Short mmCIF file of C-alpha atoms in Angstrom, two decimals:
data_model
loop_
_atom_site.label_atom_id
_atom_site.label_comp_id
_atom_site.label_asym_id
_atom_site.label_seq_id
_atom_site.Cartn_x
_atom_site.Cartn_y
_atom_site.Cartn_z
CA UNK A 1 -148.45 130.74 -20.89
CA UNK A 2 -146.69 128.24 -18.21
CA UNK A 3 -144.44 131.86 -17.98
CA UNK A 4 -147.32 132.78 -15.67
CA UNK A 5 -146.95 130.39 -13.38
CA UNK A 6 -143.04 130.74 -13.14
CA UNK A 7 -143.48 133.92 -11.39
CA UNK A 8 -145.77 132.13 -8.70
CA UNK A 9 -143.02 129.48 -8.47
CA UNK A 10 -140.15 132.22 -8.14
CA UNK A 11 -142.39 133.82 -5.34
CA UNK A 12 -143.11 130.35 -3.72
CA UNK A 13 -139.33 129.23 -3.39
CA UNK A 14 -138.32 132.66 -2.49
CA UNK A 15 -140.87 132.73 0.41
CA UNK A 16 -139.98 128.75 1.36
CA UNK A 17 -135.71 130.21 1.53
CA UNK A 18 -136.94 133.41 3.82
CA UNK A 19 -138.65 131.23 6.87
CA UNK A 20 -140.49 133.75 8.82
CA UNK A 21 -140.17 136.69 6.28
CA UNK A 22 -143.38 135.81 4.34
CA UNK A 23 -144.85 139.33 3.73
CA UNK A 24 -143.13 139.11 0.85
CA UNK A 25 -145.52 137.46 -1.47
CA UNK A 26 -146.96 140.88 -3.02
CA UNK A 27 -144.14 142.52 -2.79
CA UNK A 28 -142.54 144.02 -6.44
CA UNK A 29 -139.52 142.54 -7.66
CA UNK A 30 -138.28 143.91 -10.73
CA UNK A 31 -134.86 144.34 -12.19
CA UNK A 32 -133.63 145.48 -15.75
CA UNK A 33 -134.61 143.97 -18.38
CA UNK A 34 -132.20 141.62 -19.96
CA UNK A 35 -132.56 142.88 -23.53
CA UNK A 36 -132.05 146.36 -23.73
CA UNK A 37 -130.26 147.83 -20.61
CA UNK A 38 -131.49 151.56 -21.36
CA UNK A 39 -134.70 150.54 -22.56
CA UNK A 40 -137.84 151.92 -20.49
CA UNK A 41 -139.35 148.87 -19.82
CA UNK A 42 -138.95 148.15 -16.19
CA UNK A 43 -136.36 149.61 -14.71
CA UNK A 44 -136.85 149.59 -10.75
CA UNK A 45 -134.27 147.34 -9.34
CA UNK A 46 -134.20 149.17 -6.09
CA UNK A 47 -136.73 146.49 -4.64
CA UNK A 48 -134.75 143.76 -6.08
CA UNK A 49 -131.84 144.87 -4.49
CA UNK A 50 -133.59 145.63 -1.07
CA UNK A 51 -134.22 141.97 -0.63
CA UNK A 52 -130.94 140.98 -1.43
CA UNK A 53 -130.75 143.30 1.38
CA UNK A 54 -131.85 140.56 3.74
CA UNK A 55 -128.82 138.70 3.86
CA UNK A 56 -128.98 135.36 2.34
CA UNK A 57 -127.84 133.82 -0.45
CA UNK A 58 -131.15 133.68 -2.25
CA UNK A 59 -131.89 137.81 -2.37
CA UNK A 60 -128.06 138.47 -3.37
CA UNK A 61 -128.95 135.95 -6.59
CA UNK A 62 -132.10 137.83 -7.42
CA UNK A 63 -130.25 141.30 -7.51
CA UNK A 64 -127.80 140.22 -8.95
CA UNK A 65 -128.29 138.07 -11.67
CA UNK A 66 -131.61 138.36 -12.44
CA UNK A 67 -134.31 136.30 -11.75
CA UNK A 68 -136.58 139.00 -12.16
CA UNK A 69 -135.34 139.09 -15.32
CA UNK A 70 -137.16 136.07 -15.88
CA UNK A 71 -140.36 137.72 -14.43
CA UNK A 72 -139.77 140.67 -17.19
CA UNK A 73 -138.96 137.83 -19.92
CA UNK A 74 -142.98 136.49 -19.21
CA UNK A 75 -144.73 139.73 -18.96
CA UNK A 76 -144.59 143.68 -17.81
CA UNK A 77 -147.28 143.04 -15.51
CA UNK A 78 -147.54 141.26 -12.36
CA UNK A 79 -151.19 140.78 -11.35
CA UNK A 80 -151.56 137.64 -13.07
CA UNK A 81 -150.81 135.44 -10.06
CA UNK A 82 -153.69 132.50 -10.41
CA UNK A 83 -155.81 133.37 -13.50
CA UNK A 84 -155.43 131.20 -16.57
CA UNK A 85 -152.80 131.55 -19.03
CA UNK A 86 -154.78 130.75 -21.90
CA UNK A 87 -156.88 133.85 -21.66
CA UNK A 88 -153.97 136.55 -21.01
CA UNK A 89 -152.03 136.55 -23.38
CA UNK A 90 -151.98 140.10 -24.25
CA UNK A 91 -151.57 140.82 -20.49
CA UNK A 92 -147.83 138.78 -20.58
CA UNK A 93 -146.34 139.72 -23.71
CA UNK A 94 -142.57 140.16 -23.24
CA UNK A 95 -142.04 143.64 -25.47
CA UNK A 96 -138.55 142.59 -26.46
CA UNK A 97 -139.25 138.79 -26.80
CA UNK A 98 -141.57 139.71 -29.43
CA UNK A 99 -139.26 142.15 -31.25
CA UNK A 100 -136.92 139.67 -31.87
CA UNK A 101 -139.29 137.42 -33.18
CA UNK A 102 -140.74 139.59 -35.39
CA UNK A 103 -137.12 140.47 -36.32
CA UNK A 104 -136.64 136.49 -36.79
CA UNK A 105 -139.70 135.91 -38.85
CA UNK A 106 -139.16 139.07 -40.91
CA UNK A 107 -135.43 138.04 -41.53
CA UNK A 108 -136.97 134.21 -42.75
CA UNK A 109 -139.68 134.92 -45.13
CA UNK A 110 -137.69 138.04 -46.92
CA UNK A 111 -136.01 137.00 -49.80
CA UNK A 112 -133.02 139.63 -49.30
CA UNK A 113 -131.07 140.84 -46.63
CA UNK A 114 -132.60 143.18 -44.31
CA UNK A 115 -131.12 145.84 -42.50
CA UNK A 116 -129.56 144.68 -39.31
CA UNK A 117 -131.06 146.03 -36.15
CA UNK A 118 -128.51 145.75 -33.01
CA UNK A 119 -131.10 147.16 -30.87
CA UNK A 120 -133.42 144.44 -30.64
CA UNK A 121 -130.52 141.60 -30.45
CA UNK A 122 -129.86 140.72 -26.89
CA UNK A 123 -126.67 140.43 -25.82
CA UNK A 124 -124.66 137.26 -25.01
CA UNK A 125 -124.40 138.20 -21.51
CA UNK A 126 -127.76 138.39 -20.78
CA UNK A 127 -128.20 134.91 -22.03
CA UNK A 128 -125.18 133.74 -19.97
CA UNK A 129 -127.08 135.55 -16.82
CA UNK A 130 -130.37 133.45 -17.74
CA UNK A 131 -128.00 130.61 -17.80
CA UNK A 132 -126.67 131.29 -14.19
CA UNK A 133 -130.69 131.66 -12.92
CA UNK A 134 -131.22 127.72 -14.57
CA UNK A 135 -127.74 126.58 -12.37
CA UNK A 136 -128.80 128.37 -9.50
CA UNK A 137 -132.37 126.89 -9.35
CA UNK A 138 -130.72 123.50 -9.81
CA UNK A 139 -128.76 123.78 -7.49
CA UNK A 140 -131.87 124.90 -5.16
CA UNK A 141 -133.83 122.56 -5.74
CA UNK A 142 -130.88 119.76 -4.89
CA UNK A 143 -130.18 121.44 -1.92
CA UNK A 144 -133.25 121.18 -0.68
CA UNK A 145 -133.66 117.74 -1.07
CA UNK A 146 -130.46 117.50 1.30
CA UNK A 147 -132.05 119.74 3.62
CA UNK A 148 -135.24 117.06 3.78
CA UNK A 149 -133.08 114.26 4.76
CA UNK A 150 -131.38 116.32 7.72
CA UNK A 151 -134.63 117.27 9.35
CA UNK A 152 -134.33 120.53 10.19
CA UNK A 153 -136.68 122.84 11.32
CA UNK A 154 -140.24 121.19 10.12
CA UNK A 155 -141.63 124.17 8.43
CA UNK A 156 -138.39 123.91 6.35
CA UNK A 157 -138.67 120.78 6.18
CA UNK A 158 -142.01 120.79 4.25
CA UNK A 159 -141.53 123.76 2.69
CA UNK A 160 -137.87 122.43 1.62
CA UNK A 161 -139.59 119.11 -0.33
CA UNK A 162 -142.00 121.47 -2.18
CA UNK A 163 -139.57 123.77 -3.16
CA UNK A 164 -137.16 121.36 -4.49
CA UNK A 165 -139.29 120.14 -6.97
CA UNK A 166 -140.92 123.55 -7.40
CA UNK A 167 -136.82 124.90 -8.27
CA UNK A 168 -136.30 122.50 -10.29
CA UNK A 169 -139.47 122.35 -12.66
CA UNK A 170 -138.77 126.31 -12.67
CA UNK A 171 -135.32 125.14 -13.69
CA UNK A 172 -136.56 123.42 -16.47
CA UNK A 173 -138.88 126.43 -17.64
CA UNK A 174 -136.08 128.77 -17.42
CA UNK A 175 -134.10 126.54 -19.30
CA UNK A 176 -136.92 126.26 -21.96
CA UNK A 177 -137.35 130.24 -22.06
CA UNK A 178 -133.44 130.20 -22.45
CA UNK A 179 -133.03 127.84 -25.59
CA UNK A 180 -136.03 129.26 -27.24
CA UNK A 181 -134.59 133.27 -27.11
CA UNK A 182 -131.09 131.32 -27.95
CA UNK A 183 -132.14 129.74 -30.97
CA UNK A 184 -134.08 132.74 -32.37
CA UNK A 185 -130.99 135.05 -32.14
CA UNK A 186 -128.50 132.27 -33.39
CA UNK A 187 -131.14 131.30 -36.47
CA UNK A 188 -131.70 135.03 -37.30
CA UNK A 189 -127.58 135.16 -37.48
CA UNK A 190 -127.16 132.18 -39.65
CA UNK A 191 -130.05 133.30 -41.94
CA UNK A 192 -128.36 136.32 -42.71
CA UNK A 193 -125.29 134.23 -42.87
CA UNK A 194 -127.13 131.49 -45.76
CA UNK A 195 -128.94 134.98 -47.58
CA UNK A 196 -125.07 136.77 -47.68
CA UNK A 197 -123.46 133.41 -49.10
CA UNK A 198 -126.39 132.71 -51.73
CA UNK A 199 -126.36 136.10 -53.00
CA UNK A 200 -122.87 137.11 -52.92
CA UNK A 201 -122.07 139.20 -55.73
CA UNK A 202 -125.99 140.79 -55.78
CA UNK A 203 -125.00 141.75 -52.05
CA UNK A 204 -122.20 143.73 -52.65
CA UNK A 205 -124.73 146.53 -53.32
CA UNK A 206 -126.51 146.01 -49.70
CA UNK A 207 -123.18 146.55 -47.64
CA UNK A 208 -124.93 149.02 -45.79
CA UNK A 209 -127.21 146.56 -44.29
CA UNK A 210 -124.79 144.05 -42.32
CA UNK A 211 -122.53 144.56 -39.45
CA UNK A 212 -118.92 145.23 -39.94
CA UNK A 213 -118.57 141.19 -39.35
CA UNK A 214 -121.16 140.45 -42.01
CA UNK A 215 -119.56 142.39 -44.25
CA UNK A 216 -116.01 141.15 -43.74
CA UNK A 217 -117.81 137.97 -44.25
CA UNK A 218 -119.07 138.81 -47.53
CA UNK A 219 -115.49 139.62 -48.64
CA UNK A 220 -114.12 136.58 -47.29
CA UNK A 221 -116.59 134.83 -48.59
CA UNK A 222 -116.29 136.03 -52.22
CA UNK A 223 -112.98 135.29 -52.39
CA UNK A 224 -113.30 131.86 -51.36
CA UNK A 225 -115.98 131.65 -53.98
CA UNK A 226 -114.26 133.34 -56.71
CA UNK A 227 -110.81 131.52 -55.95
CA UNK A 228 -112.45 127.64 -56.16
CA UNK A 229 -114.21 129.11 -59.71
CA UNK A 230 -111.25 130.12 -61.08
CA UNK A 231 -109.45 126.75 -59.92
CA UNK A 232 -112.23 124.83 -61.62
CA UNK A 233 -113.46 126.39 -64.59
CA UNK A 234 -111.94 130.32 -65.18
CA UNK A 235 -108.71 129.94 -65.43
CA UNK A 236 -109.30 127.07 -68.08
CA UNK A 237 -110.77 129.37 -70.25
CA UNK A 238 -108.77 130.68 -73.46
CA UNK A 239 -109.44 134.37 -73.31
CA UNK A 240 -108.92 136.43 -70.13
CA UNK A 241 -112.09 138.13 -70.99
CA UNK A 242 -114.58 135.49 -70.44
CA UNK A 243 -113.29 134.86 -66.82
CA UNK A 244 -115.20 137.59 -65.57
CA UNK A 245 -117.68 136.52 -62.86
CA UNK A 246 -119.82 139.68 -62.68
CA UNK A 247 -121.54 140.16 -65.82
CA UNK A 248 -125.06 141.47 -64.85
CA UNK A 249 -126.64 138.47 -66.16
CA UNK A 250 -124.51 136.16 -64.38
CA UNK A 251 -125.18 137.69 -60.80
CA UNK A 252 -127.73 135.96 -58.94
CA UNK A 253 -130.30 137.82 -57.39
CA UNK A 254 -133.09 136.90 -54.93
CA UNK A 255 -136.13 136.42 -56.39
CA UNK A 256 -137.87 139.65 -54.71
CA UNK A 257 -141.43 138.56 -56.68
CA UNK A 258 -141.44 135.66 -54.79
CA UNK A 259 -144.95 135.76 -52.93
CA UNK B 1 -112.38 121.39 -92.18
CA UNK B 2 -113.73 122.01 -89.00
CA UNK B 3 -112.50 120.57 -86.14
CA UNK B 4 -116.46 120.36 -84.89
CA UNK B 5 -117.95 117.78 -87.25
CA UNK B 6 -121.37 117.52 -85.09
CA UNK B 7 -123.52 120.12 -84.42
CA UNK B 8 -124.38 119.01 -80.83
CA UNK B 9 -122.83 122.34 -79.35
CA UNK B 10 -123.93 122.35 -75.81
CA UNK B 11 -124.43 118.58 -75.08
CA UNK B 12 -121.54 118.05 -73.20
CA UNK B 13 -122.93 121.03 -70.80
CA UNK B 14 -126.24 119.64 -70.66
CA UNK B 15 -124.99 116.55 -69.50
CA UNK B 16 -122.92 117.76 -66.38
CA UNK B 17 -126.38 119.21 -65.52
CA UNK B 18 -128.47 116.71 -65.91
CA UNK B 19 -125.94 114.03 -63.61
CA UNK B 20 -126.79 116.58 -61.01
CA UNK B 21 -130.28 116.07 -61.54
CA UNK B 22 -130.35 112.58 -61.53
CA UNK B 23 -128.81 111.98 -58.25
CA UNK B 24 -129.27 112.21 -54.25
CA UNK B 25 -127.37 114.12 -53.13
CA UNK B 26 -124.32 114.15 -55.37
CA UNK B 27 -122.64 112.27 -58.22
CA UNK B 28 -119.24 111.75 -58.63
CA UNK B 29 -117.32 114.57 -59.52
CA UNK B 30 -117.21 114.99 -63.31
CA UNK B 31 -113.51 114.99 -64.25
CA UNK B 32 -114.16 113.80 -67.96
CA UNK B 33 -117.32 115.81 -68.65
CA UNK B 34 -116.09 118.96 -66.94
CA UNK B 35 -113.07 118.57 -69.17
CA UNK B 36 -114.94 118.26 -72.25
CA UNK B 37 -117.02 120.97 -72.11
CA UNK B 38 -113.81 123.27 -70.94
CA UNK B 39 -112.32 121.72 -74.53
CA UNK B 40 -115.68 122.40 -76.75
CA UNK B 41 -114.83 125.88 -75.31
CA UNK B 42 -111.70 125.68 -76.71
CA UNK B 43 -112.26 124.63 -79.78
CA UNK B 44 -115.22 127.15 -80.20
CA UNK B 45 -112.81 129.80 -79.63
CA UNK B 46 -110.55 128.58 -82.17
CA UNK B 47 -113.22 128.37 -84.61
CA UNK B 48 -114.23 131.92 -83.80
CA UNK B 49 -110.42 133.02 -84.48
CA UNK B 50 -110.52 131.90 -87.82
CA UNK B 51 -114.04 133.24 -88.90
CA UNK B 52 -113.05 136.92 -87.25
CA UNK B 53 -109.69 136.72 -89.36
CA UNK B 54 -111.64 135.52 -92.52
CA UNK B 55 -114.30 137.76 -91.56
CA UNK B 56 -111.54 141.09 -91.68
CA UNK B 57 -110.14 139.40 -94.67
CA UNK B 58 -113.12 139.79 -96.49
CA UNK B 59 -113.27 143.57 -95.57
CA UNK B 60 -109.17 144.35 -96.23
CA UNK B 61 -109.67 143.13 -99.54
CA UNK B 62 -113.11 145.09 -100.30
CA UNK B 63 -111.31 148.10 -99.08
CA UNK B 64 -107.92 147.48 -101.34
CA UNK B 65 -110.57 147.41 -104.30
CA UNK B 66 -112.37 150.35 -103.45
CA UNK B 67 -115.09 149.18 -102.30
CA UNK B 68 -116.33 149.52 -98.34
CA UNK B 69 -116.94 146.71 -96.63
CA UNK B 70 -119.24 144.24 -97.55
CA UNK B 71 -123.13 144.34 -97.54
CA UNK B 72 -121.78 146.61 -94.06
CA UNK B 73 -125.23 147.50 -93.19
CA UNK B 74 -124.34 148.97 -89.69
CA UNK B 75 -124.90 152.70 -88.96
CA UNK B 76 -121.41 153.24 -87.75
CA UNK B 77 -120.42 153.27 -91.30
CA UNK B 78 -117.33 151.76 -90.12
CA UNK B 79 -115.70 148.48 -89.69
CA UNK B 80 -116.72 144.95 -87.86
CA UNK B 81 -116.49 141.77 -88.99
CA UNK B 82 -118.26 140.91 -92.57
CA UNK B 83 -122.07 140.37 -92.78
CA UNK B 84 -121.95 137.14 -93.76
CA UNK B 85 -119.77 135.69 -91.16
CA UNK B 86 -121.46 137.32 -88.16
CA UNK B 87 -124.02 134.75 -87.71
CA UNK B 88 -121.22 132.06 -87.50
CA UNK B 89 -119.80 134.46 -84.78
CA UNK B 90 -122.33 135.38 -83.03
CA UNK B 91 -123.11 131.23 -82.86
CA UNK B 92 -119.91 130.23 -81.31
CA UNK B 93 -119.86 133.40 -79.13
CA UNK B 94 -123.22 131.91 -77.86
CA UNK B 95 -121.98 128.73 -77.37
CA UNK B 96 -118.90 129.66 -75.24
CA UNK B 97 -121.18 131.37 -72.67
CA UNK B 98 -123.88 128.86 -72.37
CA UNK B 99 -120.75 125.91 -71.94
CA UNK B 100 -119.48 128.60 -69.20
CA UNK B 101 -122.47 128.99 -67.92
CA UNK B 102 -123.16 125.65 -67.55
CA UNK B 103 -119.77 124.81 -65.83
CA UNK B 104 -120.13 127.39 -63.21
CA UNK B 105 -123.89 125.91 -62.13
CA UNK B 106 -122.63 122.50 -61.97
CA UNK B 107 -119.94 124.02 -59.80
CA UNK B 108 -122.02 126.00 -57.80
CA UNK B 109 -124.45 123.90 -57.46
CA UNK B 110 -122.00 120.91 -56.06
CA UNK B 111 -120.61 123.91 -53.76
CA UNK B 112 -124.60 124.54 -52.46
CA UNK B 113 -124.98 120.89 -51.44
CA UNK B 114 -121.35 121.17 -49.72
CA UNK B 115 -122.30 124.35 -47.63
CA UNK B 116 -125.35 122.17 -46.59
CA UNK B 117 -123.11 119.61 -45.72
CA UNK B 118 -121.05 121.49 -43.75
CA UNK B 119 -123.99 122.97 -41.30
CA UNK B 120 -124.96 119.20 -40.93
CA UNK B 121 -121.82 117.71 -40.04
CA UNK B 122 -120.63 120.66 -38.14
CA UNK B 123 -117.53 120.58 -40.38
CA UNK B 124 -116.71 117.26 -40.22
CA UNK B 125 -116.59 115.79 -44.19
CA UNK B 126 -118.30 112.40 -43.54
CA UNK B 127 -116.29 109.58 -45.69
CA UNK B 128 -119.19 108.60 -48.04
CA UNK B 129 -119.01 112.34 -49.13
CA UNK B 130 -115.45 112.63 -49.97
CA UNK B 131 -115.50 109.62 -52.10
CA UNK B 132 -117.42 111.65 -54.92
CA UNK B 133 -115.94 115.10 -54.33
CA UNK B 134 -112.94 116.13 -56.45
CA UNK B 135 -109.82 117.66 -54.85
CA UNK B 136 -111.44 121.47 -54.83
CA UNK B 137 -114.32 120.45 -53.40
CA UNK B 138 -112.68 119.02 -50.68
CA UNK B 139 -110.54 121.67 -50.36
CA UNK B 140 -113.61 124.03 -50.42
CA UNK B 141 -115.50 122.12 -47.95
CA UNK B 142 -112.59 122.93 -45.53
CA UNK B 143 -112.20 126.60 -46.15
CA UNK B 144 -115.80 126.95 -46.04
CA UNK B 145 -116.19 125.38 -42.63
CA UNK B 146 -112.71 127.90 -41.30
CA UNK B 147 -114.09 130.65 -42.68
CA UNK B 148 -117.74 130.16 -41.42
CA UNK B 149 -116.52 128.80 -38.05
CA UNK B 150 -114.43 132.13 -37.53
CA UNK B 151 -117.01 134.08 -38.83
CA UNK B 152 -119.33 132.40 -35.94
CA UNK B 153 -116.81 133.50 -33.23
CA UNK B 154 -116.83 136.85 -33.93
CA UNK B 155 -118.68 139.35 -33.07
CA UNK B 156 -121.69 138.98 -30.68
CA UNK B 157 -122.93 136.18 -30.27
CA UNK B 158 -119.52 134.13 -29.89
CA UNK B 159 -120.03 132.65 -26.70
CA UNK B 160 -123.17 130.86 -28.64
CA UNK B 161 -122.46 127.46 -30.57
CA UNK B 162 -124.23 127.99 -33.74
CA UNK B 163 -123.85 124.79 -34.84
CA UNK B 164 -126.66 123.88 -32.37
CA UNK B 165 -130.39 124.29 -32.07
CA UNK B 166 -130.90 124.34 -35.71
CA UNK B 167 -134.67 123.48 -35.51
CA UNK B 168 -137.10 125.38 -33.09
CA UNK B 169 -136.45 123.43 -29.89
CA UNK B 170 -139.63 120.99 -28.52
CA UNK B 171 -139.02 119.31 -24.96
CA UNK B 172 -136.22 119.89 -22.87
CA UNK B 173 -136.14 116.25 -23.23
CA UNK B 174 -135.90 113.72 -25.78
CA UNK B 175 -136.32 109.67 -25.71
CA UNK B 176 -133.47 108.01 -27.80
CA UNK B 177 -132.02 105.36 -29.21
CA UNK B 178 -128.53 104.61 -29.77
CA UNK B 179 -128.18 103.09 -32.74
CA UNK B 180 -124.28 103.35 -33.77
CA UNK B 181 -122.42 101.77 -31.06
CA UNK B 182 -118.66 102.70 -29.86
CA UNK B 183 -119.79 106.27 -28.84
CA UNK B 184 -119.12 105.63 -24.89
CA UNK B 185 -120.09 107.95 -22.57
CA UNK B 186 -121.13 111.13 -22.66
CA UNK B 187 -121.53 113.69 -19.72
CA UNK B 188 -124.88 115.54 -19.33
CA UNK B 189 -125.90 118.35 -17.45
CA UNK B 190 -128.52 117.22 -15.42
CA UNK B 191 -128.13 113.62 -15.53
CA UNK B 192 -124.43 112.81 -14.75
CA UNK B 193 -122.75 110.06 -17.23
CA UNK B 194 -124.56 107.55 -19.48
CA UNK B 195 -123.41 105.02 -21.40
CA UNK B 196 -123.95 104.71 -24.32
CA UNK B 197 -124.68 101.21 -25.81
CA UNK B 198 -126.02 100.13 -28.69
CA UNK B 199 -129.93 99.43 -28.95
CA UNK B 200 -129.97 101.11 -25.20
CA UNK B 201 -132.81 103.48 -24.43
CA UNK B 202 -132.34 106.92 -22.85
CA UNK B 203 -134.49 110.42 -21.83
CA UNK B 204 -131.82 112.91 -22.30
CA UNK B 205 -131.42 116.54 -22.13
CA UNK B 206 -132.21 118.00 -25.65
CA UNK B 207 -129.01 120.11 -25.82
CA UNK B 208 -126.48 117.33 -24.86
CA UNK B 209 -127.49 114.71 -27.74
CA UNK B 210 -128.60 117.22 -30.43
CA UNK B 211 -125.90 116.88 -32.48
CA UNK B 212 -125.67 113.42 -32.27
CA UNK B 213 -129.47 113.51 -33.53
CA UNK B 214 -128.33 114.88 -36.35
CA UNK B 215 -125.18 112.87 -36.86
CA UNK B 216 -127.39 110.03 -37.12
CA UNK B 217 -125.83 108.00 -33.89
CA UNK B 218 -129.14 108.43 -31.84
CA UNK B 219 -132.30 108.09 -33.21
CA UNK B 220 -134.88 110.13 -31.59
CA UNK B 221 -138.28 108.12 -30.40
CA UNK B 222 -141.71 109.48 -31.02
CA UNK B 223 -142.51 108.22 -27.33
CA UNK B 224 -145.69 106.20 -28.77
CA UNK B 225 -143.56 102.77 -29.37
CA UNK B 226 -144.08 99.95 -26.95
CA UNK B 227 -140.73 98.38 -24.86
#
């Protein structure tokens, strides 16, 4: 998994910035997990803040916007420098990510609406934070190219050139991670929405599985449906009693025997 | 004189549904078919009313002559329409239900397609589609778009664009060729401004061009085509 390399990349980038403070390679840098603030994942952000005290922008950015978050995304352990990605899947598993993915897969597979799970779905804010990470990395990569041209201290120049590309690469990878997470979240919400719509009458009994917004949506959508049917069919039927939509055999229930 | 001469009950309803089955996406809204089916329901209703009245008359006559309702074998021992009329009543009632079901299925199928269309086009109704829809359906499309967009903007995921990312993301960059002219330029995050000339090929971030690919203005290349 390429995410293991992200650790190394970000290490190198940050090392190059702090020319002369190269003893930070092995330091544990952790920030609160982006997905659940009170999760018992990796909670020590003390180190992150300390590095921020080094005074330069890079340190701040890590403590504030959470490059450490990236590392938490990719794995709880940090002893993965230089090993093969393919062999060590269990060590690189991020529990929150797997939870989200499990939730998404279940929702896709289940014919009926599942109870909603607010704890697993990451906040949009955390996604925004990751976007900041990407933007920042991009900025740094461009800046380093400029440094190269200006011909500053030679170590910065050499390190700088390399880090420029690394930062750009790291940006790509983080962006990809971000895209994937975002996709899962949105697809989860969309799938649920589609289920609500497809079995609207059936779902009237399942309101407790929905979030507030979804329940409101069900109501509104139901009204829209009824309005459409009334306009096209029901109001043209001779007897009032026939204008109902919710007789038991008329309700479209999801096929629970599908599998 | 019975208003329904041919016993082709349910045929109009069936035709409506066959229409749907035969077309790729949706056939033109079959105003006539719908109206004819509704008319059939009305006819059945009239006939039903006539029959019920006749059945009750039979019972009343029998009651006046001191007999119980004709051949009334139901256990309630009570009223209910005369036995000999019942098959007819059941038939008409069943026909009415069948027609109602056909009509509702017809409309339901069409709006299902409309809902899918809305997600494909992010709420813009293409002119070719508008052609086959009834006015009520166009209204439905717009209202559904409003409703769905509003739902996407409420709640915790408000900041995200629900119309984007409809398939799992693959690579970060995609190679595309422009097939529709007149698109002008687009702004991308990482590649600056790009002029989208018809026939030109570009290598662009997926997020920026996804909606264009979906709408058909750009075609994604597999990378195996020769230049």
